[in-house]
XYZ file of C-alpha atoms in Angstrom:
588
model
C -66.719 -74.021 66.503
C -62.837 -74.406 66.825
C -61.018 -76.185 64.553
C -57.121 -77.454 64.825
C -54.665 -79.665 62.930
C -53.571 -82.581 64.099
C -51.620 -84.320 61.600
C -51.342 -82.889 58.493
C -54.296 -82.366 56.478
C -56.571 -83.788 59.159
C -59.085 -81.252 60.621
C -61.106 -81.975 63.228
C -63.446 -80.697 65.777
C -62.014 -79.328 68.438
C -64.396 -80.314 71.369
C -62.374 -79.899 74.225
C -62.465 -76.367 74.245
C -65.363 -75.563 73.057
C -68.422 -77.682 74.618
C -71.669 -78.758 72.869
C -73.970 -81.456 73.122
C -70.918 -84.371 72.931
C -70.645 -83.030 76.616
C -74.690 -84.055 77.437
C -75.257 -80.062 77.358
C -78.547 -78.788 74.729
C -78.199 -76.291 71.999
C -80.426 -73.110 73.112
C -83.451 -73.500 70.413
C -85.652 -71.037 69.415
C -89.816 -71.487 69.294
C -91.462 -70.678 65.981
C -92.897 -67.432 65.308
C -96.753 -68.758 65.912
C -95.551 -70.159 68.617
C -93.379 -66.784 70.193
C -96.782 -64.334 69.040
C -99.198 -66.463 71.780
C -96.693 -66.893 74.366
C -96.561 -63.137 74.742
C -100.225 -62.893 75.474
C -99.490 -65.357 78.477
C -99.410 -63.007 82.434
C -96.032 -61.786 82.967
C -94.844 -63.368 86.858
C -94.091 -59.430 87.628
C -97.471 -58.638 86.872
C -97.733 -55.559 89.427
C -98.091 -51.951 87.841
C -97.990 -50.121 90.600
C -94.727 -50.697 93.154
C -95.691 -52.879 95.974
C -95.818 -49.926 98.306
C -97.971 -48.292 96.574
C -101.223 -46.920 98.772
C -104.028 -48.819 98.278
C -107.842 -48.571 99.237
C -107.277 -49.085 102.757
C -105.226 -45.981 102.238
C -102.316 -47.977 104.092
C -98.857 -49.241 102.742
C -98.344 -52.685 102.018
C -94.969 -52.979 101.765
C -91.993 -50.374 102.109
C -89.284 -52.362 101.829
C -90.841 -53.880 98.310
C -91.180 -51.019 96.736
C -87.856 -50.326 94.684
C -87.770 -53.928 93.695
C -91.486 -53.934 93.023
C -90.520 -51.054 90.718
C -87.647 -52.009 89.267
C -89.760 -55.477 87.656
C -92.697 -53.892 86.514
C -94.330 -55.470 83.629
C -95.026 -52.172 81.755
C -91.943 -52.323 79.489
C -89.745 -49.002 79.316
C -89.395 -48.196 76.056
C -90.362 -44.867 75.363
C -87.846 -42.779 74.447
C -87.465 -38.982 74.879
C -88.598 -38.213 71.607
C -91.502 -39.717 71.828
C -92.132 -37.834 75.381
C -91.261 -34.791 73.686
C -93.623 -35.214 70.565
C -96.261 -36.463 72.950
C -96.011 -33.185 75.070
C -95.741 -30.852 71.764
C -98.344 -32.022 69.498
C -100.228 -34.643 71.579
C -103.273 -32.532 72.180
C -103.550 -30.632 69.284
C -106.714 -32.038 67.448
C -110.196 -31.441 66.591
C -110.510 -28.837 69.559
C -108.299 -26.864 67.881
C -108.726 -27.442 64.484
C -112.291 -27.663 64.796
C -113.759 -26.736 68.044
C -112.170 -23.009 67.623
C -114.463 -22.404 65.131
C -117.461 -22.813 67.139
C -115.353 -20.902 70.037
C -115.110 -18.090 67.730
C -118.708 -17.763 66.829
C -119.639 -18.067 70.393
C -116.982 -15.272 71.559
C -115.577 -13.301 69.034
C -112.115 -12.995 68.151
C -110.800 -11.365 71.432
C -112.728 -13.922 74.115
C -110.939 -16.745 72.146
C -107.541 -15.612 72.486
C -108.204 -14.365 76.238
C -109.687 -18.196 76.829
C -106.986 -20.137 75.582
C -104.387 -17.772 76.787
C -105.823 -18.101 80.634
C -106.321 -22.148 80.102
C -102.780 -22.090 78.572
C -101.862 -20.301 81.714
C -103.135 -23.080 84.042
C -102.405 -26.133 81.774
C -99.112 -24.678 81.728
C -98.571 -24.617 85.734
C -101.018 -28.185 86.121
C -98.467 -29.960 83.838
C -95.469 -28.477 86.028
C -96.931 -29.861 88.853
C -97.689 -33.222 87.347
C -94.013 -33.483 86.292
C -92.068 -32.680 89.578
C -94.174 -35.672 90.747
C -93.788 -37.936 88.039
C -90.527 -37.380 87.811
C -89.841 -38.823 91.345
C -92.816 -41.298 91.472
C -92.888 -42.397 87.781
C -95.688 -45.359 88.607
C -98.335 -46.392 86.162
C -101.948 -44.435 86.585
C -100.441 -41.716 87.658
C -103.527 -39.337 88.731
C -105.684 -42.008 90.657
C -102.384 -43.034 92.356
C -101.072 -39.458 93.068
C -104.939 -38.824 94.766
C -104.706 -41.574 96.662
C -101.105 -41.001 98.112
C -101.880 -37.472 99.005
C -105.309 -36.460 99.091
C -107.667 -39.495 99.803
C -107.953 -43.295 98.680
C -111.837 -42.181 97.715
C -111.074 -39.315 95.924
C -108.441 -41.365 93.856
C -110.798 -44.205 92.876
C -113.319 -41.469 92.262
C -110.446 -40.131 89.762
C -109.301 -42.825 88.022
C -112.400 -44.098 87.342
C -113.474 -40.803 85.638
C -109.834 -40.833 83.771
C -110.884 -44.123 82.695
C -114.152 -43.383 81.602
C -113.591 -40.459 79.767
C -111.019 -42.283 77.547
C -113.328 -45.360 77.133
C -116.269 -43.498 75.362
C -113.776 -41.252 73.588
C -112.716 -44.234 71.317
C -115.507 -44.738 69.959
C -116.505 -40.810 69.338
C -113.414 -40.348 67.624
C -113.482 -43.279 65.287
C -116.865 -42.129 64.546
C -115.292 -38.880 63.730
C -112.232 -40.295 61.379
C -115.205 -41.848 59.692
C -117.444 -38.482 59.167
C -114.329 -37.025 57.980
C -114.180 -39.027 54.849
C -117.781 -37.684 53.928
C -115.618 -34.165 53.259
C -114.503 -36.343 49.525
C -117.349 -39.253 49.411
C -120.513 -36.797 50.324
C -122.376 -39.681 51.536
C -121.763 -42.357 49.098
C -119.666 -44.983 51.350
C -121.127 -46.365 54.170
C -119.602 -44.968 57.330
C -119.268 -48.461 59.202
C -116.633 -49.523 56.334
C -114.320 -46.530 57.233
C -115.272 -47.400 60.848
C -114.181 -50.962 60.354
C -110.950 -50.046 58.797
C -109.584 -47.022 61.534
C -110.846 -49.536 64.605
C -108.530 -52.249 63.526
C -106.000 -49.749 63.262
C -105.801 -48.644 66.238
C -106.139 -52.032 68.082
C -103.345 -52.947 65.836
C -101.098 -50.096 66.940
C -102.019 -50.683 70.170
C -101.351 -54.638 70.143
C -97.289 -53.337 69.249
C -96.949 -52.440 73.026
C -96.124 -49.158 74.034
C -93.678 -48.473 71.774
C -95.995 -49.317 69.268
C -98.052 -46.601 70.893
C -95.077 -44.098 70.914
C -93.711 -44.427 67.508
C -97.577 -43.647 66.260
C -97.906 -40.451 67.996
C -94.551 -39.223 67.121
C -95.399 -40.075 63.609
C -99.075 -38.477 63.994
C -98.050 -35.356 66.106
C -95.124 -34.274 63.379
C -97.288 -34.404 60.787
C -100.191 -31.856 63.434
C -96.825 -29.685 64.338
C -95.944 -29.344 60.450
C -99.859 -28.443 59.704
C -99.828 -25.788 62.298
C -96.552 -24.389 61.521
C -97.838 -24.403 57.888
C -101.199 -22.264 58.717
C -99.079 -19.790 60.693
C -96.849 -19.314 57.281
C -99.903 -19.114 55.397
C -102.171 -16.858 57.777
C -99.965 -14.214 57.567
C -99.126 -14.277 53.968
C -103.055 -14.299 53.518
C -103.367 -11.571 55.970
C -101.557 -9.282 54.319
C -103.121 -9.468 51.265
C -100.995 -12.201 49.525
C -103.479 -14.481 48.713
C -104.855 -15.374 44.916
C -108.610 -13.744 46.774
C -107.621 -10.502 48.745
C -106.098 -8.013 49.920
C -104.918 -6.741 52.736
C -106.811 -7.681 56.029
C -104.746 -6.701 59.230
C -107.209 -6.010 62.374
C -110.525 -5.117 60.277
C -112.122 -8.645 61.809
C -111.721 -7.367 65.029
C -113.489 -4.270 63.803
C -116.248 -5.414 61.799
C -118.199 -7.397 63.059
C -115.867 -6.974 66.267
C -113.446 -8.610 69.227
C -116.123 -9.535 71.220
C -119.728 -11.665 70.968
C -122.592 -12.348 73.332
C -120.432 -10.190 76.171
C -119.298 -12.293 79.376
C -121.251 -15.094 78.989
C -119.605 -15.591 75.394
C -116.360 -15.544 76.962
C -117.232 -17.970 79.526
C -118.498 -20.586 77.059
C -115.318 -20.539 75.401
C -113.267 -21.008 78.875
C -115.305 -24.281 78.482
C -114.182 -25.079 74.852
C -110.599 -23.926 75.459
C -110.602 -26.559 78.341
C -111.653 -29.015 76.194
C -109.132 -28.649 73.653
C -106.118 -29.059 75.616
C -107.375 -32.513 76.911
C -104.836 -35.450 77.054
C -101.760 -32.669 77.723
C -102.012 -34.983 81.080
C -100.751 -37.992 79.082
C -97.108 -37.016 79.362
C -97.255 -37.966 82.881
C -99.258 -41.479 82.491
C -96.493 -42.399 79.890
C -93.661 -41.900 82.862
C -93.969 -45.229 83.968
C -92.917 -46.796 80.551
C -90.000 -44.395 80.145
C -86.846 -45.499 79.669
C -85.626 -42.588 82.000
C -88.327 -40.405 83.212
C -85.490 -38.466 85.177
C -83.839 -37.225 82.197
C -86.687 -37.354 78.988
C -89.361 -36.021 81.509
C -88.343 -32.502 82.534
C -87.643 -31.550 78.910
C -91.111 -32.306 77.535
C -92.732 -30.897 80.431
C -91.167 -27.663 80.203
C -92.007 -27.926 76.106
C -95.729 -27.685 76.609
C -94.924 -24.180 77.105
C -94.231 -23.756 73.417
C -96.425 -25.919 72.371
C -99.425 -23.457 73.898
C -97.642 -19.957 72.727
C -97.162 -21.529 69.064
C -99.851 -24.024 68.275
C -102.697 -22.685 70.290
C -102.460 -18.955 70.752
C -100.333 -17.820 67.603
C -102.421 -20.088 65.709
C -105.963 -18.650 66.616
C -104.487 -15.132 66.739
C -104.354 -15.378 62.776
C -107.675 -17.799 63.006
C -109.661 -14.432 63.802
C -107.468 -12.352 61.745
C -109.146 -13.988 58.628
C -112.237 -15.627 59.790
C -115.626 -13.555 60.752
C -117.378 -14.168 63.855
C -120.609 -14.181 62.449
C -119.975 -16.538 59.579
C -122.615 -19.363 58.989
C -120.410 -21.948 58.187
C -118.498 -21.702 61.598
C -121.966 -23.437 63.319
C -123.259 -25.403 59.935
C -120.728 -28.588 61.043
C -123.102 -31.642 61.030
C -120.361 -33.344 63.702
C -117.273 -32.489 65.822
C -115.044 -33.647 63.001
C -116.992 -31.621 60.007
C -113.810 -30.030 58.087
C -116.443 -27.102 56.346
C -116.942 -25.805 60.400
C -113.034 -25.619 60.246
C -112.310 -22.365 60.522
C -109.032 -23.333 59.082
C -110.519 -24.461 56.096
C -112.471 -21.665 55.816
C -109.550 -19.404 55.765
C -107.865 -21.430 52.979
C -111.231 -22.127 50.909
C -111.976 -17.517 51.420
C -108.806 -17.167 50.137
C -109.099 -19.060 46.999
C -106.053 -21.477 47.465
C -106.996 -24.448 45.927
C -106.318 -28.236 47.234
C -105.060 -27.225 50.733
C -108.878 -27.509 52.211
C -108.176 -31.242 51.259
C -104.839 -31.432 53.165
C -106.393 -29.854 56.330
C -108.843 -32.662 56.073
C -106.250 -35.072 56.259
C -104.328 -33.310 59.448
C -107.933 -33.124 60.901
C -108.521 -37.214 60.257
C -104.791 -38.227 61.642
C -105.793 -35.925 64.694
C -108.625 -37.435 65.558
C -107.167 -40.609 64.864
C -104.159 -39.707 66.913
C -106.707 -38.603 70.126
C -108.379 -42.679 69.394
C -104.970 -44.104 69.991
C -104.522 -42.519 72.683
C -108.009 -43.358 74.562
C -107.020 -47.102 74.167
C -103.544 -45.925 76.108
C -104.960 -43.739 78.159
C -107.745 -46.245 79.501
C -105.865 -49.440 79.718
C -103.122 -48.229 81.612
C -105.392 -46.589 83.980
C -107.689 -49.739 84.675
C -104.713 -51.683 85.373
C -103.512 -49.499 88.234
C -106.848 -48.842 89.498
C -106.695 -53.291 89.486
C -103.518 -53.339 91.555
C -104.754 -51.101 94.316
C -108.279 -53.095 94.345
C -110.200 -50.451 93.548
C -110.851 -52.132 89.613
C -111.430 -56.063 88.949
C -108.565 -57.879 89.342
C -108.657 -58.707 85.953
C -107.571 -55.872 84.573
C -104.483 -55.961 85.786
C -103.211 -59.071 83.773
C -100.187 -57.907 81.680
C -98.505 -60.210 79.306
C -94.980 -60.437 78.993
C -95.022 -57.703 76.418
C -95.446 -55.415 79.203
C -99.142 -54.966 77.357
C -102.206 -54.323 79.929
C -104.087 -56.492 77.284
C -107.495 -57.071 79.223
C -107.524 -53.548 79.731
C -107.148 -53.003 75.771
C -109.397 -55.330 75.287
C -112.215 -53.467 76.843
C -111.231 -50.466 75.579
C -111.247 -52.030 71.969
C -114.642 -53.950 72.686
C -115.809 -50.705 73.690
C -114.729 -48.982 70.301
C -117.419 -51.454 68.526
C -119.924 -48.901 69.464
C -118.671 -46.956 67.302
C -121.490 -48.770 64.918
C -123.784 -47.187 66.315
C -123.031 -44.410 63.253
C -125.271 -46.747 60.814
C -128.158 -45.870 62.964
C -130.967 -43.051 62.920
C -130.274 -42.448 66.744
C -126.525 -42.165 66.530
C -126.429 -38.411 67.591
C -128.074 -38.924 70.618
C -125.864 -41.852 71.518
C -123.459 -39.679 70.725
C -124.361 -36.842 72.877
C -124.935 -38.443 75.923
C -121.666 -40.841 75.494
C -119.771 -37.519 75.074
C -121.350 -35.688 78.498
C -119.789 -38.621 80.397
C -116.268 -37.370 79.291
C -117.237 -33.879 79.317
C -115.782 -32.482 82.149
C -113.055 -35.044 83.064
C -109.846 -33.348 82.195
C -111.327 -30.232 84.486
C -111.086 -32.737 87.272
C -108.339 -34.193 86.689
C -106.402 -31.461 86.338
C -107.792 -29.953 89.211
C -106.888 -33.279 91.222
C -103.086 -33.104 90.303
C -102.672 -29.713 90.993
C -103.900 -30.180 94.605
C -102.219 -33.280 94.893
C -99.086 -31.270 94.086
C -100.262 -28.981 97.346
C -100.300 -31.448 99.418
C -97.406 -33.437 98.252
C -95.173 -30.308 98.915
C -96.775 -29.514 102.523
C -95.757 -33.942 103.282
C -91.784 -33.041 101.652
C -91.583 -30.075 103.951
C -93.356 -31.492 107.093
C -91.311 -34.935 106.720
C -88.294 -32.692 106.704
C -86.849 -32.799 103.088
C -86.156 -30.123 101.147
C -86.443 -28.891 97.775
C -83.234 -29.834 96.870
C -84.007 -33.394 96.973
C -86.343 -33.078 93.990
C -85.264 -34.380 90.780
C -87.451 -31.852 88.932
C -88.928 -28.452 90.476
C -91.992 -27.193 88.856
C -91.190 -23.478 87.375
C -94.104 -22.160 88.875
C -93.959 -23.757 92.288
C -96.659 -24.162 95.001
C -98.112 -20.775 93.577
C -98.542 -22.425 90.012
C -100.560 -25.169 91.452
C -102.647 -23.458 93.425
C -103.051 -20.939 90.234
C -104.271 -24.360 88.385
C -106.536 -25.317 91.051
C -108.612 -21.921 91.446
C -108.784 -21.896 87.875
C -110.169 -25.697 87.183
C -112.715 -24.402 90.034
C -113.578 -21.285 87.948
C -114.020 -23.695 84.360
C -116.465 -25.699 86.431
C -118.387 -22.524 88.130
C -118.099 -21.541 84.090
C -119.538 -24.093 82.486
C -122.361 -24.257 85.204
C -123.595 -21.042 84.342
C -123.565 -21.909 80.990
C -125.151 -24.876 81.262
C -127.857 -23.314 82.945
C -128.564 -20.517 80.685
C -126.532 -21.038 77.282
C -125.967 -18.926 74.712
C -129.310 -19.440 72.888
C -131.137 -19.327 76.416
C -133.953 -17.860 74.665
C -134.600 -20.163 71.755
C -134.626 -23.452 73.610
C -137.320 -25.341 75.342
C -137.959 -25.971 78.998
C -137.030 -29.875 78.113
C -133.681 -28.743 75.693
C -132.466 -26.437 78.745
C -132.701 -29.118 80.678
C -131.519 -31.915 78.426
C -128.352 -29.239 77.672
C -127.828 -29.013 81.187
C -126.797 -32.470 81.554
C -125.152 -33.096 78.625
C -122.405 -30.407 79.387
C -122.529 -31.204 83.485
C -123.223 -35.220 83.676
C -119.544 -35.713 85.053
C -120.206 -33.903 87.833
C -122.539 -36.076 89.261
C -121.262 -38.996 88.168
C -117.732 -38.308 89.919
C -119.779 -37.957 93.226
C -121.533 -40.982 92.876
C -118.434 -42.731 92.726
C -116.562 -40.856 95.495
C -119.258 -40.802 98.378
C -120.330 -44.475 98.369
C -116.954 -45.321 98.349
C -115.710 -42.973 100.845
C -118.855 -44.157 103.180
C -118.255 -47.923 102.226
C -114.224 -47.746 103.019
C -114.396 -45.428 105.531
C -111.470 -44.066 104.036
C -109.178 -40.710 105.788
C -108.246 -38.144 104.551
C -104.318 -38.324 103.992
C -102.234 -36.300 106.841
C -99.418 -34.964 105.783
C -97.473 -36.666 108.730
C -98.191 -40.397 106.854
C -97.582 -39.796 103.760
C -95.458 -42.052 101.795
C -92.618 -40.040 100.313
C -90.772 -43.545 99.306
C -92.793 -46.130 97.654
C -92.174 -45.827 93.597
C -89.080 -43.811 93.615
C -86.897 -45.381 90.609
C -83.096 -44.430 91.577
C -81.976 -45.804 95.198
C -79.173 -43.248 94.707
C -81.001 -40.225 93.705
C -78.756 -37.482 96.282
C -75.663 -38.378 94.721
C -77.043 -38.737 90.926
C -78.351 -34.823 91.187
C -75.379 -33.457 93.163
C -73.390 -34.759 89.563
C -75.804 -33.006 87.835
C -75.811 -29.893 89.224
C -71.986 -29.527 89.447
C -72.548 -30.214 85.459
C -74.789 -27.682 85.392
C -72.418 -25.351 87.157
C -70.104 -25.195 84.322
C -72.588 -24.712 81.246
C -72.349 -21.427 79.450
C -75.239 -18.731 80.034
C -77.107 -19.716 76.727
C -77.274 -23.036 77.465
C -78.871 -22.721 81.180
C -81.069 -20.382 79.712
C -82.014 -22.585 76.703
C -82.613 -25.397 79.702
C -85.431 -23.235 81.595
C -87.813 -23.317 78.680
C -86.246 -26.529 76.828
């Protein structure tokens, strides 16, 4: 407040210019901090995900005209930044699959059909996550497989696929928190009850999860640092242990590959670890579902897309290069894990423990436990946003799309985090069969969903040409192109013709039962049939058509009204960079 002199030495207020509550006006107050934390968990009045034009079960557009302003207030609260987009793209898969799951790859395959595997899935996650950019990138709306299905493939197909998203992330929670659990056994052998350590990494990740989505983003740019600085780490060590600098050995080079050999079990050994490799790059996908709470999905988006090509070369194939460099084929231990998250099945750890480094098996344990708890985080995320979407277009209870006005999905993380109590279920004699069975439901998901953008990318392309616009207008081309996607689709089609043959007659064909074929059967192909069952009653119910390429809508969801002008700029920017730099920008 102002003060002036009147007379001299008399200071007063001075109210004329400066008005306050002498002039019947209130002083702005501000509500306690009890108060403030339930208010937030009230419905936001923008409490839409997707933009109002969005395509819903009818498969018909509500509202054109509402879409930019629909999109412009959506409750999901843009706060991700581009390192967190870029951390989630590098290291955001990159967990027991890899760390873990390798090892039983290798001692189903050999040392050769893991590195052709994960090389080939690399190959197609590499051109899927293209094509999921150059579409999130234009159309950054929450849920963004289910709603990219049902704009350009079929309103059936898309509930069919978000549902299965949903799913798959919803029984994950509680498999992984299982698994953070189990991994605790590697120091306590037994002698703390697993539902304590259950107890304690549940109500962490509800807590993280109760921050918002930047709550969500700061974790897994915290978790996948410290999985990017593990990896690097191994690589550093692998080849100082491969040629011979360890306390244990000598020199090793190729003589792996040689005795016992490259390959295992022939074709069929490759083809079950097509099926692993698949697996272990599920949730790359979740760069795309985090668009929508971007704070510019234009800009952050491109970058981390095109850094998932690094992350693959680096993490995945340098890594397990040097993984069957050092680690037999044939060794016990490698199928001796009593769960997915069993550190001594590591083939990581074994390297470390063969070559008589001391300590480090420890540290991998700990990489191995933030992983996992890194992939639980992320099924809350994952789910939550996806239920909420699938509310807005009526094809979920509408209950699950209530967002609070911290731009939180919270009914949908509530389910998610009820569901995580099953997680209990460890205390019990039956808990592997649970286990099993919850795990089959979520088996082949990402192989759909993959398969589902990639084709939705096909079609998308064929609508932008036939409604006359041209590749120019695109805010972000996929490197590969239409060729990539379709690349990604015959090869999701090829994991699934895969994995049915192995399913059918696995590995240890011989040794099993007529009931354990059978019972293996369906625990590696239960998706399958459970993605029909929601697509064809649906489709039959709704009577729902196939999406011409004629109505699509090309409009609905796209964030900047001036888009034309904004990448003209751009590009005349881009013009005048030096030849390092552009190059640096195609894989970068």
């Amino acid at each position: 407040m102002a003060y002036q002199s009147k007379e001299k030495g008399d200071i007063s207020p001075d109210v004329s210019s400066s008005p306050g509550p002498y002039d019947g006006q209130t002083s702005p107050t501000k509500d306690g901090m009890g108060k403030r934390f339930v208010n937030s968990f009230r419905r936001d009045p923008n409490m839409r995900v997707t933009p109002k034009g969005a395509v819903g079960a009818d498969g018909k557009v509500f509202d054109v005209e509402g879409a930019a302003e629909a999109t412009a207030n959506s409750p999901l609260q843009r706060k991700l930044k581009g390192r967190h987009l870029q951390m989630i793209a590098i290291g955001g898969s990159i967990g027991t699959g890899l760390f873990i799951g390798s090892g039983k790859a290798l001692a189903n395959g050999g040392p050769a059909s893991l590195l052709i595997a994960f090389a080939l899935i690399g190959i197609m996650l590499y051109c899927t996550v293209h094509a999921l950019g150059e579409m999130a990138v234009l159309f950054p709306v929450a849920g963004s497989f289910s709603a990219y299905s049902t704009r350009f493939l079929d309103p059936a197909w898309g509930f069919a696929m978000g549902w299965n998203y949903a799913m798959q992330w919803l029984v994950v929670l509680p498999l992984e928190i299982v698994a953070a659990s189990l991994t605790v056994d590697y120091w306590s052998q037994g002698s703390i009850n697993p539902a304590a350590w259950v107890t304690i990494f549940l109500l962490l990740i509800i807590s993280i999860n109760l921050f918002g989505v930047r709550g969500y983003g700061e974790a897994e740019f915290v978790f996948a640092i410290i999985k990017v600085i593990a990896v690097i780490g191994f690589i550093i060590l692998g080849i100082v242990i491969n040629v011979g600098g360890a306390p244990n050995g000598g020199y090793i080079g190729g003589s792996k590959w040689r005795d016992p050999g490259a390959f295992n079990h022939g074709f069929k050994g490759l083809c079950s670890v097509f099926v692993t490799a698949a697996f272990s790059f599920a949730g790359t996908e979740l760069v795309g579902l985090a668009a929508a709470e971007t704070t510019n999905p234009r800009k952050s988006l491109p970058t981390a897309v095109k850094q998932v090509f690094w992350r693959i070369l680096l993490f995945y194939i340098v890594s397990l290069t040097l993984v069957g460099l050092l680690v037999d084929y044939d060794d016990e231990r490698l199928l001796n894990g009593e769960s997915g998250a069993d550190a001594k099945a590591s083939p990581f750890v074994i390297a470390i423990v063969d070559a008589g480094i001391q300590g480090l098996d420890s540290v991998m344990n700990v990489v191995i436990m933030i992983a996992v708890l890194s992939v639980g985080n992320s099924s809350v995320y994952g789910s939550s946003r996806t239920l909420a979407a699938l509310a807005d277009q009526n094809q979920a209870p509408k209950i699950l799309s209530y967002i609070d006005r911290k731009g939180r999905p919270i009914v949908g993380i509530g389910l998610a985090s009820v569901l995580g109590f099953l997680a209990y279920i460890s205390s019990s004699d039956k808990q592997q069969d649970a286990f099993n069975w919850m795990l089959a439901l979520s088996g082949l998901s990402s192989i759909f969903t993959w398969g589902s953008i990639c084709l939705a990318h096909i079609r998308f392309r064929s609508g932008w040409k036939k409604q006359g616009h041209s590749l120019d207008e695109l805010a972000f081309q996929s490197q590969p192109g239409i060729i990539g996607s379709w690349i990604g689709f015959i090869f999701n089609v090829l994991v699934l013709a895969a994995q049915f043959w192995v399913g059918m007659a696995p590995v240890d064909y011989g040794e099993l039962t007529t009931s354990e074929r059978i019972e293996g059967f369906f625990q590696v192909y239960l998706a399958v049939p459970v993605v029909i069952l929601f697509y064809v009653p649906y489709k039959i119910y709704f009577k729902t058509p196939f999406v011409r390429t004629a109505d699509m809508d090309l409009h609905s969801g796209i964030r900047e009204l001036n888009l034309a002008e904004l990448l003209a700029e751009e590009r005349a920017e881009k013009a005048a960079w030096p030849i390092w730099k552009k190059w640096y920008k195609v894989f970068c």
